[in-house]
Amino acid sequence: MAAGRDDRSLGELFAELARETSTLVRQELRQAGTEIGQKATGVGKDLGVLAAGAVLLHAAFLALVVAIILGLIDLGLDWWLAALLVAIVLAGVGYALINRARSAIKDADILPHHTMDNLKEDQEWAKEQIS
């Protein structure tokens, strides 16, 4: 066979292009799965830390709630009013903390940008091969 000359038929060339494109797409999908898995693992670890922090804060809040309620009772408030005031304040703080954590989780970027860029390049390459 002479250098630079290909004796394959047009049908054979298209069949090879289809096989190579199929292999490339499978590899890109595998890479996308790996990339998403890595990012999801990072978010999962952050969620674990968030849960551990929430458990510790809960225990601390329970002790603090009792101390504050008893302090307010010593100042002359009825027990139910002291408990209500503390509950309202803690509910506001808890709401703010949950919104902050939700925002951080929502902003986590888990899209496989590298793989998406590769797929765009592959699409352009395939178009060039066909034309």
PDB file of C-alpha atoms in Angstrom:
ATOM      1  CA  MET A   1       0.000   0.000   0.000  1.00  0.00           C
ATOM      2  CA  ALA A   2       1.441   3.412  -0.973  1.00  0.00           C
ATOM      3  CA  ALA A   3       2.066   6.049   1.667  1.00  0.00           C
ATOM      4  CA  GLY A   4      -0.957   8.296   2.185  1.00  0.00           C
ATOM      5  CA  ARG A   5      -3.245   6.082   0.117  1.00  0.00           C
ATOM      6  CA  ASP A   6      -6.210   4.256   1.624  1.00  0.00           C
ATOM      7  CA  ASP A   7      -7.825   1.510  -0.443  1.00  0.00           C
ATOM      8  CA  ARG A   8     -10.850   1.117   1.812  1.00  0.00           C
ATOM      9  CA  SER A   9     -14.287   1.751   0.401  1.00  0.00           C
ATOM     10  CA  LEU A  10     -16.464   4.631   1.510  1.00  0.00           C
ATOM     11  CA  GLY A  11     -18.701   2.173   3.372  1.00  0.00           C
ATOM     12  CA  GLU A  12     -15.701   0.760   5.258  1.00  0.00           C
ATOM     13  CA  LEU A  13     -14.540   4.250   6.182  1.00  0.00           C
ATOM     14  CA  PHE A  14     -17.984   5.188   7.517  1.00  0.00           C
ATOM     15  CA  ALA A  15     -18.182   1.906   9.443  1.00  0.00           C
ATOM     16  CA  GLU A  16     -14.799   2.628  11.044  1.00  0.00           C
ATOM     17  CA  LEU A  17     -15.896   6.187  11.836  1.00  0.00           C
ATOM     18  CA  ALA A  18     -19.052   4.845  13.475  1.00  0.00           C
ATOM     19  CA  ARG A  19     -17.038   2.350  15.571  1.00  0.00           C
ATOM     20  CA  GLU A  20     -14.512   4.962  16.658  1.00  0.00           C
ATOM     21  CA  THR A  21     -17.247   7.485  17.455  1.00  0.00           C
ATOM     22  CA  SER A  22     -19.104   4.878  19.496  1.00  0.00           C
ATOM     23  CA  THR A  23     -15.939   4.023  21.428  1.00  0.00           C
ATOM     24  CA  LEU A  24     -15.223   7.697  22.015  1.00  0.00           C
ATOM     25  CA  VAL A  25     -18.738   8.376  23.304  1.00  0.00           C
ATOM     26  CA  ARG A  26     -18.535   5.383  25.682  1.00  0.00           C
ATOM     27  CA  GLN A  27     -15.192   6.641  27.009  1.00  0.00           C
ATOM     28  CA  GLU A  28     -16.553  10.156  27.482  1.00  0.00           C
ATOM     29  CA  LEU A  29     -19.619   8.832  29.326  1.00  0.00           C
ATOM     30  CA  ARG A  30     -17.387   6.741  31.581  1.00  0.00           C
ATOM     31  CA  GLN A  31     -15.282   9.839  32.269  1.00  0.00           C
ATOM     32  CA  ALA A  32     -18.424  11.880  33.025  1.00  0.00           C
ATOM     33  CA  GLY A  33     -19.555   9.254  35.531  1.00  0.00           C
ATOM     34  CA  THR A  34     -16.170   9.311  37.234  1.00  0.00           C
ATOM     35  CA  GLU A  35     -16.103  13.107  37.372  1.00  0.00           C
ATOM     36  CA  ILE A  36     -19.628  13.347  38.789  1.00  0.00           C
ATOM     37  CA  GLY A  37     -18.807  10.627  41.323  1.00  0.00           C
ATOM     38  CA  GLN A  38     -15.747  12.522  42.552  1.00  0.00           C
ATOM     39  CA  LYS A  39     -17.694  15.740  42.971  1.00  0.00           C
ATOM     40  CA  ALA A  40     -20.583  13.957  44.695  1.00  0.00           C
ATOM     41  CA  THR A  41     -18.129  12.365  47.133  1.00  0.00           C
ATOM     42  CA  GLY A  42     -16.877  15.830  48.073  1.00  0.00           C
ATOM     43  CA  VAL A  43     -20.413  17.079  48.657  1.00  0.00           C
ATOM     44  CA  GLY A  44     -21.181  13.926  50.667  1.00  0.00           C
ATOM     45  CA  LYS A  45     -18.230  14.591  52.965  1.00  0.00           C
ATOM     46  CA  ASP A  46     -19.414  18.169  53.468  1.00  0.00           C
ATOM     47  CA  LEU A  47     -22.879  16.871  54.351  1.00  0.00           C
ATOM     48  CA  GLY A  48     -21.342  14.526  56.923  1.00  0.00           C
ATOM     49  CA  VAL A  49     -19.466  17.399  58.554  1.00  0.00           C
ATOM     50  CA  LEU A  50     -22.661  19.448  58.508  1.00  0.00           C
ATOM     51  CA  ALA A  51     -24.567  16.654  60.262  1.00  0.00           C
ATOM     52  CA  ALA A  52     -21.868  16.193  62.923  1.00  0.00           C
ATOM     53  CA  GLY A  53     -21.867  19.916  63.606  1.00  0.00           C
ATOM     54  CA  ALA A  54     -25.643  19.934  63.866  1.00  0.00           C
ATOM     55  CA  VAL A  55     -25.615  17.126  66.457  1.00  0.00           C
ATOM     56  CA  LEU A  56     -23.073  18.951  68.614  1.00  0.00           C
ATOM     57  CA  LEU A  57     -24.938  22.220  68.313  1.00  0.00           C
ATOM     58  CA  HIS A  58     -28.142  20.471  69.301  1.00  0.00           C
ATOM     59  CA  ALA A  59     -26.600  19.144  72.516  1.00  0.00           C
ATOM     60  CA  ALA A  60     -25.135  22.550  73.323  1.00  0.00           C
ATOM     61  CA  PHE A  61     -28.422  24.271  72.626  1.00  0.00           C
ATOM     62  CA  LEU A  62     -30.277  21.929  74.949  1.00  0.00           C
ATOM     63  CA  ALA A  63     -27.953  22.833  77.816  1.00  0.00           C
ATOM     64  CA  LEU A  64     -28.091  26.509  76.907  1.00  0.00           C
ATOM     65  CA  VAL A  65     -31.879  26.494  76.670  1.00  0.00           C
ATOM     66  CA  VAL A  66     -32.215  25.073  80.159  1.00  0.00           C
ATOM     67  CA  ALA A  67     -29.755  27.615  81.564  1.00  0.00           C
ATOM     68  CA  ILE A  68     -31.427  30.584  79.871  1.00  0.00           C
ATOM     69  CA  ILE A  69     -34.943  29.512  80.852  1.00  0.00           C
ATOM     70  CA  LEU A  70     -33.867  29.050  84.469  1.00  0.00           C
ATOM     71  CA  GLY A  71     -32.159  32.441  84.373  1.00  0.00           C
ATOM     72  CA  LEU A  72     -35.294  34.134  83.051  1.00  0.00           C
ATOM     73  CA  ILE A  73     -37.399  32.411  85.703  1.00  0.00           C
ATOM     74  CA  ASP A  74     -35.003  33.740  88.359  1.00  0.00           C
ATOM     75  CA  LEU A  75     -35.566  37.222  86.907  1.00  0.00           C
ATOM     76  CA  GLY A  76     -39.281  36.851  87.614  1.00  0.00           C
ATOM     77  CA  LEU A  77     -40.792  35.593  84.348  1.00  0.00           C
ATOM     78  CA  ASP A  78     -43.342  32.806  84.379  1.00  0.00           C
ATOM     79  CA  TRP A  79     -41.828  29.491  83.265  1.00  0.00           C
ATOM     80  CA  TRP A  80     -43.976  29.286  80.121  1.00  0.00           C
ATOM     81  CA  LEU A  81     -43.079  32.828  79.018  1.00  0.00           C
ATOM     82  CA  ALA A  82     -39.373  32.205  79.587  1.00  0.00           C
ATOM     83  CA  ALA A  83     -39.552  28.998  77.545  1.00  0.00           C
ATOM     84  CA  LEU A  84     -41.507  30.719  74.753  1.00  0.00           C
ATOM     85  CA  LEU A  85     -39.036  33.603  74.452  1.00  0.00           C
ATOM     86  CA  VAL A  86     -36.065  31.242  74.305  1.00  0.00           C
ATOM     87  CA  ALA A  87     -37.815  29.021  71.737  1.00  0.00           C
ATOM     88  CA  ILE A  88     -38.535  31.995  69.458  1.00  0.00           C
ATOM     89  CA  VAL A  89     -34.914  33.172  69.549  1.00  0.00           C
ATOM     90  CA  LEU A  90     -33.546  29.676  68.938  1.00  0.00           C
ATOM     91  CA  ALA A  91     -35.970  29.086  66.066  1.00  0.00           C
ATOM     92  CA  GLY A  92     -34.712  32.250  64.362  1.00  0.00           C
ATOM     93  CA  VAL A  93     -31.070  31.263  64.780  1.00  0.00           C
ATOM     94  CA  GLY A  94     -31.762  27.703  63.595  1.00  0.00           C
ATOM     95  CA  TYR A  95     -33.578  28.970  60.518  1.00  0.00           C
ATOM     96  CA  ALA A  96     -30.634  31.216  59.611  1.00  0.00           C
ATOM     97  CA  LEU A  97     -28.140  28.343  59.990  1.00  0.00           C
ATOM     98  CA  ILE A  98     -30.187  25.986  57.834  1.00  0.00           C
ATOM     99  CA  ASN A  99     -30.540  28.588  55.073  1.00  0.00           C
ATOM    100  CA  ARG A 100     -26.791  29.207  55.123  1.00  0.00           C
ATOM    101  CA  ALA A 101     -26.012  25.481  54.750  1.00  0.00           C
ATOM    102  CA  ARG A 102     -28.641  25.025  52.018  1.00  0.00           C
ATOM    103  CA  SER A 103     -27.114  27.896  50.074  1.00  0.00           C
ATOM    104  CA  ALA A 104     -23.621  26.361  50.279  1.00  0.00           C
ATOM    105  CA  ILE A 105     -24.891  22.962  49.114  1.00  0.00           C
ATOM    106  CA  LYS A 106     -26.947  24.535  46.318  1.00  0.00           C
ATOM    107  CA  ASP A 107     -23.894  26.449  45.058  1.00  0.00           C
ATOM    108  CA  ALA A 108     -21.756  23.289  44.865  1.00  0.00           C
ATOM    109  CA  ASP A 109     -20.781  22.752  41.227  1.00  0.00           C
ATOM    110  CA  ILE A 110     -21.136  19.056  40.392  1.00  0.00           C
ATOM    111  CA  LEU A 111     -21.387  19.322  36.605  1.00  0.00           C
ATOM    112  CA  PRO A 112     -18.661  17.441  34.691  1.00  0.00           C
ATOM    113  CA  HIS A 113     -17.316  20.519  32.878  1.00  0.00           C
ATOM    114  CA  HIS A 114     -14.188  18.755  31.611  1.00  0.00           C
ATOM    115  CA  THR A 115     -16.221  15.952  30.074  1.00  0.00           C
ATOM    116  CA  MET A 116     -18.735  18.380  28.568  1.00  0.00           C
ATOM    117  CA  ASP A 117     -15.875  20.279  26.912  1.00  0.00           C
ATOM    118  CA  ASN A 118     -14.460  17.011  25.567  1.00  0.00           C
ATOM    119  CA  LEU A 119     -17.846  16.024  24.144  1.00  0.00           C
ATOM    120  CA  LYS A 120     -18.092  19.364  22.328  1.00  0.00           C
ATOM    121  CA  GLU A 121     -14.609  18.844  20.895  1.00  0.00           C
ATOM    122  CA  ASP A 122     -15.544  15.304  19.864  1.00  0.00           C
ATOM    123  CA  GLN A 123     -18.674  16.574  18.149  1.00  0.00           C
ATOM    124  CA  GLU A 124     -16.636  19.123  16.200  1.00  0.00           C
ATOM    125  CA  TRP A 125     -14.095  16.434  15.294  1.00  0.00           C
ATOM    126  CA  ALA A 126     -16.837  14.095  14.048  1.00  0.00           C
ATOM    127  CA  LYS A 127     -18.335  16.879  11.913  1.00  0.00           C
ATOM    128  CA  GLU A 128     -14.912  17.553  10.381  1.00  0.00           C
ATOM    129  CA  GLN A 129     -14.427  13.850   9.634  1.00  0.00           C
ATOM    130  CA  ILE A 130     -17.772  13.605   7.852  1.00  0.00           C
ATOM    131  CA  SER A 131     -17.313  16.718   5.718  1.00  0.00           C
TER     132      SER A 131
END
